[in-house]
Amino acid sequence: MKFVNSALFFLAAASTASAFVPAPQFGVRAPVAPSNFELEAKKSISDLADADLKGKKVLVRCDVNVPLDGKKITDDTRIRASIPTIEYLKKKGAIVTVCSHLGRPDGPEDKFSLGPAAERMAELLGEDVKLAPDCIGEEVKAMVDAAKEGDVIMLENTRFYKEETKNESSFVEKFAAPFDLFVNDAFGTAHRAHASTEGVTKFLSPAVSGFLLAKELEYLDGAISNGEKPMAAIVGGSKVSSKITVLEALLEKCDKIIIGGGMVFTFLKAKGLNVGTSLVEDDFVDTAKAVLAKADKLGKTILLPSDIIIADEFSADANSKTVAADAIPDGWMGLDNGPETTKEQKEFLSDCKTVIMNGPMGVFEIEKFSKGTFGIVDILADLTKENGAITIIGGGDSVAACEQSGRASEMSHISTGGGASLELMEGKVLPGVAALADK
């Protein structure tokens, strides 16, 4: 097969376990040139003078929405990613107060407390991070007023209040009251116009980006707008319906596309193949046909798996075997790519200079269905190490897979955003970025 030159965008599942089974919602070496709107027009903390920060009460919106097993953090990537901005502000003599959400609580719930995040941040900073009992109110104001230069406080979960997501002005005013200025360093929520991401900018000035947000935009927005070629895309997830806008956008920008994850089977069905009991979105089979037709019209190459690891049930104890993609028997479901597909992907991506990965290839929590995911991680790490390619990893499961593989440090950038990444790739303006001060 003759492959077209390309840069790699890999967008896949938001959730591994739901990536292949019928379930609700599926899911640098040389810096990438930033886009005109997102980077060049907005201020960051590096644009502020020392006098703008020393002694100032700075509210920092971080994204510490980390996965928990009870009270144990299972992946601290997002917390670690927030440290450079916090350390910079501390060194400049700011009084730092971190805010974030965690999960989707229905009012105050102990299991959604930011206590574990505050403890982990304290360990990473090497000093105490005091957890406030609330995110608004007199007690919070008293803690902030009593803090010294270089101190770090973490407010309790902002989503303990429904007004946070509704961005209610009266709540925002109370939320912003103790502070002098605002830093948004939460790319993962930049696509939401919430009180702690967008509303607060109406009450605090200046409102600027932190290092993480600026870096995310530099890589993701820059890769899409001005990514070094060859350029490609890998799009996954369970539902074609949730990724169709991204597919349409990337078809215009990329020469090659790899489709992976559960949505593979909607495309295989669109090609007239039997998919057994694999996850299929029947209402979007025609949409998949249209995508394939558009790719042909544009002269783009879409790579689908040539072999699939199938199982007779969704279980670690299931019977499994590898079959050709056109030979999935009735009563069996696809749960991972086969070895030939991984080989083809390696060749397909061998000349890529830019890579964005967002989602696993299979149910990698189950060992027998993990080889496709770890295989693509190895491909991308090798592209970075050996070819100098820019590799950008996004989405919680993608990050977890890279961490488990031991090769996360070999990627150019580990993104902390899921939905924000997708909306940026669709060409949408992110409210949390648009609200920041212009240069």
C-alpha positions as CSV (number, residue, x, y, z in Angstrom):
1,M,0.0,0.0,0.0
2,K,1.2,3.5,-0.8
3,F,0.9,5.7,2.1
4,V,0.4,9.5,1.9
5,N,2.8,11.8,3.9
6,S,1.2,13.0,7.1
7,A,1.2,14.1,10.8
8,L,-0.6,12.0,13.2
9,F,-3.7,13.0,15.2
10,F,-4.9,10.1,17.3
11,L,-8.4,10.7,18.9
12,A,-9.8,7.7,20.6
13,A,-12.0,6.5,23.4
14,A,-12.7,8.5,26.5
15,S,-13.2,5.3,28.5
16,T,-11.5,2.0,27.9
17,A,-14.0,-0.4,29.4
18,S,-16.8,1.2,27.4
19,A,-14.7,1.5,24.3
20,F,-15.7,-1.9,22.8
21,V,-18.8,-3.0,24.5
22,P,-22.4,-1.7,24.1
23,A,-22.5,0.8,26.9
24,P,-23.4,4.5,27.4
25,Q,-21.0,7.1,25.9
26,F,-17.7,5.8,24.7
27,G,-16.0,6.7,24.0
28,V,9.2,19.3,22.5
29,R,11.7,18.9,20.3
30,A,10.7,21.8,18.1
31,P,7.7,23.6,19.4
32,V,4.6,23.6,17.2
33,A,3.7,27.1,15.9
34,P,0.9,28.6,18.0
35,S,-2.3,29.8,16.4
36,N,-2.9,33.5,16.1
37,F,-6.0,33.6,18.3
38,E,-5.2,31.3,21.1
39,L,-1.6,32.2,21.9
40,E,-0.5,35.4,20.4
41,A,-3.5,37.4,21.5
42,K,-3.7,36.3,25.2
43,K,-1.5,37.1,28.2
44,S,0.2,34.5,30.3
45,I,1.9,34.8,33.7
46,S,5.2,35.3,32.0
47,D,3.8,38.6,30.7
48,L,3.3,40.0,34.2
49,A,6.0,42.0,36.0
50,D,7.3,40.9,39.4
51,A,5.4,43.7,41.0
52,D,2.2,42.4,39.5
53,L,2.6,39.2,41.6
54,K,4.5,39.9,44.8
55,G,2.2,39.9,47.7
56,K,-0.8,39.5,45.5
57,K,-3.6,37.0,46.3
58,V,-3.7,34.9,43.1
59,L,-6.6,32.5,42.3
60,V,-5.3,29.7,40.1
61,R,-7.8,27.5,38.3
62,C,-6.1,24.1,38.0
63,D,-7.5,20.8,36.9
64,V,-7.0,18.3,39.7
65,N,-10.0,16.2,38.6
66,V,-8.0,13.0,39.1
67,P,-9.2,9.4,39.2
68,L,-9.6,8.0,42.7
69,D,-10.0,4.6,44.2
70,G,-11.7,5.6,47.4
71,K,-9.3,8.2,48.7
72,K,-6.3,7.0,46.7
73,I,-5.3,8.8,43.6
74,T,-4.6,6.3,40.8
75,D,-3.1,8.8,38.3
76,D,-1.7,12.1,39.5
77,T,-0.7,13.4,36.0
78,R,-3.0,16.5,36.2
79,I,-1.7,17.5,39.6
80,R,2.0,17.1,38.5
81,A,1.2,19.2,35.4
82,S,0.0,22.1,37.6
83,I,3.2,22.3,39.7
84,P,5.3,24.6,37.4
85,T,2.8,27.4,37.4
86,I,2.3,27.2,41.2
87,E,6.1,27.1,41.9
88,Y,6.6,30.1,39.6
89,L,4.0,32.1,41.5
90,K,5.4,31.1,44.8
91,K,8.9,32.2,43.8
92,K,7.5,35.6,42.7
93,G,6.0,36.1,46.2
94,A,2.4,35.5,45.4
95,I,-0.2,34.1,47.8
96,V,-1.5,31.2,45.8
97,T,-5.0,29.7,46.1
98,V,-5.8,26.8,43.9
99,C,-9.4,25.9,42.8
100,S,-10.7,23.0,40.9
101,H,-13.6,20.6,40.5
102,L,-13.6,16.8,41.1
103,G,-16.2,14.5,39.6
104,R,-19.9,15.4,39.4
105,P,-21.1,15.7,43.0
106,D,-24.7,16.4,43.9
107,G,-23.9,19.0,46.5
108,P,-21.1,18.5,49.1
109,E,-20.0,14.8,49.2
110,D,-17.0,13.6,51.1
111,K,-16.0,11.2,48.3
112,F,-15.5,14.2,46.0
113,S,-13.5,16.2,48.5
114,L,-10.2,17.7,47.2
115,G,-8.4,16.5,50.3
116,P,-6.4,13.8,48.4
117,A,-5.4,16.3,45.7
118,A,-4.2,18.8,48.4
119,E,-2.2,16.1,50.0
120,R,-0.6,15.0,46.8
121,M,0.1,18.6,45.7
122,A,1.8,19.2,49.1
123,E,4.1,16.2,48.5
124,L,5.1,17.4,45.1
125,L,5.7,21.0,46.3
126,G,7.5,19.7,49.4
127,E,5.4,21.9,51.7
128,D,2.0,22.2,53.2
129,V,-1.1,22.9,51.1
130,K,-4.0,23.9,53.4
131,L,-7.4,22.7,52.3
132,A,-10.1,25.2,52.8
133,P,-13.5,24.0,54.1
134,D,-15.4,25.6,51.3
135,C,-14.7,27.6,48.1
136,I,-16.6,30.7,49.1
137,G,-17.4,32.5,52.4
138,E,-15.9,34.3,55.3
139,E,-13.8,31.3,56.4
140,V,-12.1,31.1,53.0
141,K,-11.5,34.9,53.0
142,A,-9.9,34.6,56.5
143,M,-7.6,31.9,55.4
144,V,-6.5,33.8,52.3
145,D,-6.0,37.0,54.3
146,A,-3.9,35.2,56.9
147,A,-1.6,33.5,54.3
148,K,1.9,34.7,53.7
149,E,3.8,35.2,50.5
150,G,4.6,31.8,49.0
151,D,1.8,30.0,50.8
152,V,-0.5,27.6,48.9
153,I,-4.2,27.0,49.8
154,M,-6.6,24.7,48.0
155,L,-10.3,25.6,47.9
156,E,-12.8,22.8,48.3
157,N,-14.5,21.3,45.2
158,T,-16.1,24.2,43.2
159,R,-18.9,21.8,42.0
160,F,-20.2,21.4,45.5
161,Y,-22.3,24.4,44.3
162,K,-24.6,24.1,41.3
163,E,-23.9,27.7,40.6
164,E,-20.4,26.8,39.5
165,T,-21.5,25.1,36.3
166,K,-24.4,27.6,35.8
167,N,-21.9,30.5,36.0
168,E,-24.3,32.5,38.2
169,S,-23.0,36.0,38.7
170,S,-23.8,36.3,42.4
171,F,-21.9,33.2,43.1
172,V,-19.0,34.3,40.9
173,E,-18.7,37.6,42.8
174,K,-18.5,35.8,46.2
175,F,-16.0,33.3,44.7
176,A,-13.7,36.0,43.4
177,A,-14.0,38.4,46.4
178,P,-10.8,37.4,48.3
179,F,-8.4,37.6,45.3
180,D,-6.5,40.2,43.3
181,L,-6.0,38.4,40.0
182,F,-6.7,35.2,38.2
183,V,-4.6,32.5,36.4
184,N,-6.3,29.8,34.4
185,D,-4.1,26.8,34.1
186,A,-6.9,24.2,33.6
187,F,-7.0,23.2,29.9
188,G,-9.2,20.3,30.7
189,T,-12.1,22.7,31.6
190,A,-11.2,25.5,29.2
191,H,-14.1,24.5,26.9
192,R,-16.6,25.2,29.8
193,A,-18.0,28.7,30.6
194,H,-18.2,28.0,34.3
195,A,-17.8,30.3,37.2
196,S,-14.2,29.2,38.0
197,T,-13.1,29.3,34.3
198,E,-14.9,32.2,32.6
199,G,-17.1,34.0,35.1
200,V,-14.3,34.9,37.4
201,T,-12.6,36.9,34.7
202,K,-15.3,39.5,35.0
203,F,-14.3,40.3,38.5
204,L,-10.5,39.8,38.6
205,S,-8.0,41.6,36.5
206,P,-5.6,40.7,35.0
207,A,-6.8,37.3,34.1
208,V,-4.0,35.4,32.3
209,S,-3.0,31.8,31.4
210,G,-0.6,29.6,33.3
211,F,2.2,27.7,31.8
212,L,0.2,24.4,31.3
213,L,-2.7,26.1,29.5
214,A,-0.3,27.9,27.2
215,K,1.7,24.8,26.5
216,E,-1.5,22.8,25.7
217,L,-2.6,25.4,23.2
218,E,0.9,25.6,21.8
219,Y,0.9,21.9,21.0
220,L,-2.7,21.1,20.3
221,D,-3.9,24.3,18.6
222,G,-0.5,24.8,16.9
223,A,-0.4,21.2,15.6
224,I,-3.8,21.6,14.0
225,S,-3.1,25.0,12.5
226,N,0.5,24.7,11.6
227,G,1.6,21.1,12.4
228,E,4.8,19.9,10.7
229,K,4.0,17.5,7.9
230,P,3.5,14.7,7.1
231,M,0.1,14.9,8.9
232,A,-2.3,12.1,9.9
233,A,-5.2,11.4,12.2
234,I,-6.3,8.5,14.4
235,V,-9.9,8.9,15.5
236,G,-11.5,6.5,17.9
237,G,-14.3,6.2,20.5
238,S,-17.5,4.2,20.7
239,K,-19.8,6.6,18.9
240,V,-19.4,8.0,15.4
241,S,-22.1,10.5,16.4
242,S,-19.8,12.0,19.1
243,K,-16.8,12.2,16.8
244,I,-18.3,13.1,13.4
245,T,-17.5,16.8,13.8
246,V,-13.8,16.0,14.6
247,L,-13.7,13.5,11.7
248,E,-15.0,16.2,9.3
249,A,-12.5,18.7,10.5
250,L,-9.5,16.4,10.4
251,L,-10.4,15.0,7.0
252,E,-9.8,18.5,5.7
253,K,-6.4,18.9,7.4
254,C,-4.8,15.4,7.3
255,D,-3.8,13.1,4.5
256,K,-4.1,9.9,6.5
257,I,-6.5,8.8,9.2
258,I,-6.5,5.8,11.4
259,I,-9.8,4.8,12.9
260,G,-9.7,2.8,16.1
261,G,-11.7,1.9,19.2
262,G,-15.3,0.7,19.3
263,M,-16.3,2.9,16.4
264,V,-14.3,0.7,14.1
265,F,-17.2,-1.7,14.0
266,T,-19.6,0.9,12.7
267,F,-17.2,1.5,9.9
268,L,-16.7,-2.2,9.2
269,K,-20.4,-2.7,9.0
270,A,-20.6,0.3,6.6
271,K,-18.2,-1.7,4.4
272,G,-20.7,-4.6,4.5
273,L,-18.8,-6.8,6.9
274,N,-20.2,-8.9,9.7
275,V,-19.2,-7.6,13.2
276,G,-20.8,-10.2,15.5
277,T,-21.9,-8.7,18.8
278,S,-19.3,-5.9,18.6
279,L,-20.4,-2.4,19.5
280,V,-22.2,-0.8,16.5
281,E,-24.1,2.5,16.2
282,D,-26.6,1.4,13.6
283,D,-28.1,4.9,13.1
284,F,-24.7,6.1,11.9
285,V,-23.7,3.4,9.5
286,D,-24.7,5.7,6.7
287,T,-22.6,8.5,8.3
288,A,-19.6,6.2,8.3
289,K,-20.2,5.4,4.6
290,A,-20.3,9.2,3.9
291,V,-17.0,9.7,5.7
292,L,-15.3,6.9,3.7
293,A,-16.7,8.5,0.5
294,K,-15.5,11.9,1.5
295,A,-12.0,10.6,2.2
296,D,-11.9,9.0,-1.3
297,K,-13.1,12.3,-2.9
298,L,-10.4,14.2,-1.0
299,G,-7.7,11.7,-1.8
300,K,-7.2,10.8,1.9
301,T,-6.3,7.3,3.2
302,I,-8.3,5.8,6.1
303,L,-6.7,2.8,7.7
304,L,-9.0,0.4,9.5
305,P,-7.9,-2.7,11.4
306,S,-7.1,-5.8,9.2
307,D,-7.3,-8.2,12.1
308,I,-9.2,-8.1,15.4
309,I,-8.8,-9.8,18.7
310,I,-12.3,-11.1,19.5
311,A,-13.9,-12.6,22.6
312,D,-17.1,-14.5,23.3
313,E,-17.9,-12.2,26.2
314,F,-16.6,-9.0,27.9
315,S,-14.5,-10.6,30.5
316,A,-10.9,-11.3,31.5
317,D,-11.8,-15.0,31.5
318,A,-13.5,-14.9,28.0
319,N,-12.4,-17.2,25.2
320,S,-10.5,-15.1,22.7
321,K,-8.8,-15.4,19.4
322,T,-7.5,-13.3,16.5
323,V,-9.4,-13.2,13.2
324,A,-9.3,-11.2,10.1
325,A,-11.5,-8.1,10.2
326,D,-13.8,-9.6,7.6
327,A,-14.2,-12.9,9.5
328,I,-15.8,-11.9,12.9
329,P,-18.2,-14.8,13.7
330,D,-21.7,-14.4,15.1
331,G,-21.7,-14.3,18.9
332,W,-18.2,-12.8,19.2
333,M,-17.2,-9.2,19.9
334,G,-14.0,-7.2,18.9
335,L,-12.0,-5.9,21.9
336,D,-8.6,-5.0,20.5
337,N,-6.5,-4.7,17.4
338,G,-4.6,-7.7,16.2
339,P,-0.9,-7.9,15.6
340,E,-1.0,-7.4,11.8
341,T,-2.9,-4.2,12.4
342,T,-0.2,-2.9,14.7
343,K,2.5,-3.7,12.1
344,E,0.5,-1.9,9.4
345,Q,0.0,1.1,11.7
346,K,3.8,1.3,12.3
347,E,4.4,1.5,8.6
348,F,1.5,3.9,8.1
349,L,2.9,6.3,10.6
350,S,6.6,5.8,9.9
351,D,7.0,9.2,8.2
352,C,4.8,11.2,10.6
353,K,6.2,14.4,12.1
354,T,3.3,15.3,14.4
355,V,1.2,12.9,16.6
356,I,-1.8,13.5,18.8
357,M,-3.1,10.4,20.6
358,N,-6.4,10.5,22.5
359,G,-7.6,7.1,23.5
360,P,-6.6,3.4,23.7
361,M,-6.9,0.8,20.9
362,G,-8.6,-1.8,23.1
363,V,-9.6,-2.7,26.6
364,F,-6.0,-2.4,28.0
365,E,-7.0,-3.0,31.6
366,I,-7.5,-6.6,30.6
367,E,-4.1,-8.0,29.6
368,K,-5.2,-10.1,26.7
369,F,-6.8,-7.1,25.1
370,S,-4.0,-4.6,25.8
371,K,-1.4,-5.4,23.1
372,G,-3.0,-3.0,20.5
373,T,-2.9,-0.1,22.8
374,F,0.6,-0.7,24.1
375,G,1.7,-1.4,20.5
376,I,0.6,2.1,19.3
377,V,2.2,3.7,22.4
378,D,5.5,2.0,21.4
379,I,5.1,3.2,17.9
380,L,4.6,6.8,19.0
381,A,7.5,6.8,21.5
382,D,9.8,5.4,18.9
383,L,8.7,8.1,16.4
384,T,9.6,10.7,18.9
385,K,12.9,9.2,19.9
386,E,14.2,8.1,16.6
387,N,12.5,10.5,14.1
388,G,12.1,13.6,16.2
389,A,8.3,13.5,15.7
390,I,6.1,15.6,17.9
391,T,3.9,13.3,19.9
392,I,1.0,14.7,21.9
393,I,-1.0,12.3,24.2
394,G,-4.5,13.4,25.3
395,G,-7.4,11.8,27.1
396,G,-7.3,10.1,30.5
397,D,-7.0,6.5,29.2
398,S,-4.3,7.4,26.7
399,V,-2.3,9.0,29.4
400,A,-2.9,6.0,31.7
401,A,-1.7,3.7,29.0
402,C,1.4,5.7,28.4
403,E,2.2,5.7,32.1
404,Q,1.6,2.0,32.4
405,S,3.8,1.3,29.4
406,G,6.7,3.2,31.0
407,R,7.1,5.4,28.0
408,A,5.2,8.5,28.9
409,S,8.4,10.5,29.4
410,E,9.4,9.8,25.8
411,M,6.4,11.7,24.4
412,S,6.7,15.3,23.5
413,H,3.6,16.4,25.5
414,I,1.0,14.7,27.8
415,S,-2.2,16.6,27.4
416,T,-4.5,17.0,30.4
417,G,-7.7,17.7,28.4
418,G,-10.3,15.4,26.9
419,G,-13.3,17.4,25.8
420,A,-11.3,20.5,25.5
421,S,-8.9,18.8,23.1
422,L,-11.8,17.6,20.9
423,E,-13.5,21.0,20.8
424,L,-10.2,22.7,19.9
425,M,-9.7,20.1,17.1
426,E,-13.2,20.9,15.9
427,G,-12.1,24.5,15.5
428,K,-14.3,25.8,18.4
429,V,-13.3,28.8,20.5
430,L,-12.7,27.8,24.2
431,P,-14.5,30.1,26.6
432,G,-11.9,29.7,29.3
433,V,-9.3,31.0,26.9
434,A,-11.4,33.7,25.1
435,A,-12.1,35.3,28.5
436,L,-8.4,35.9,29.3
437,A,-6.8,39.3,29.0
438,D,-5.5,40.4,25.6
439,K,-1.9,41.2,25.1
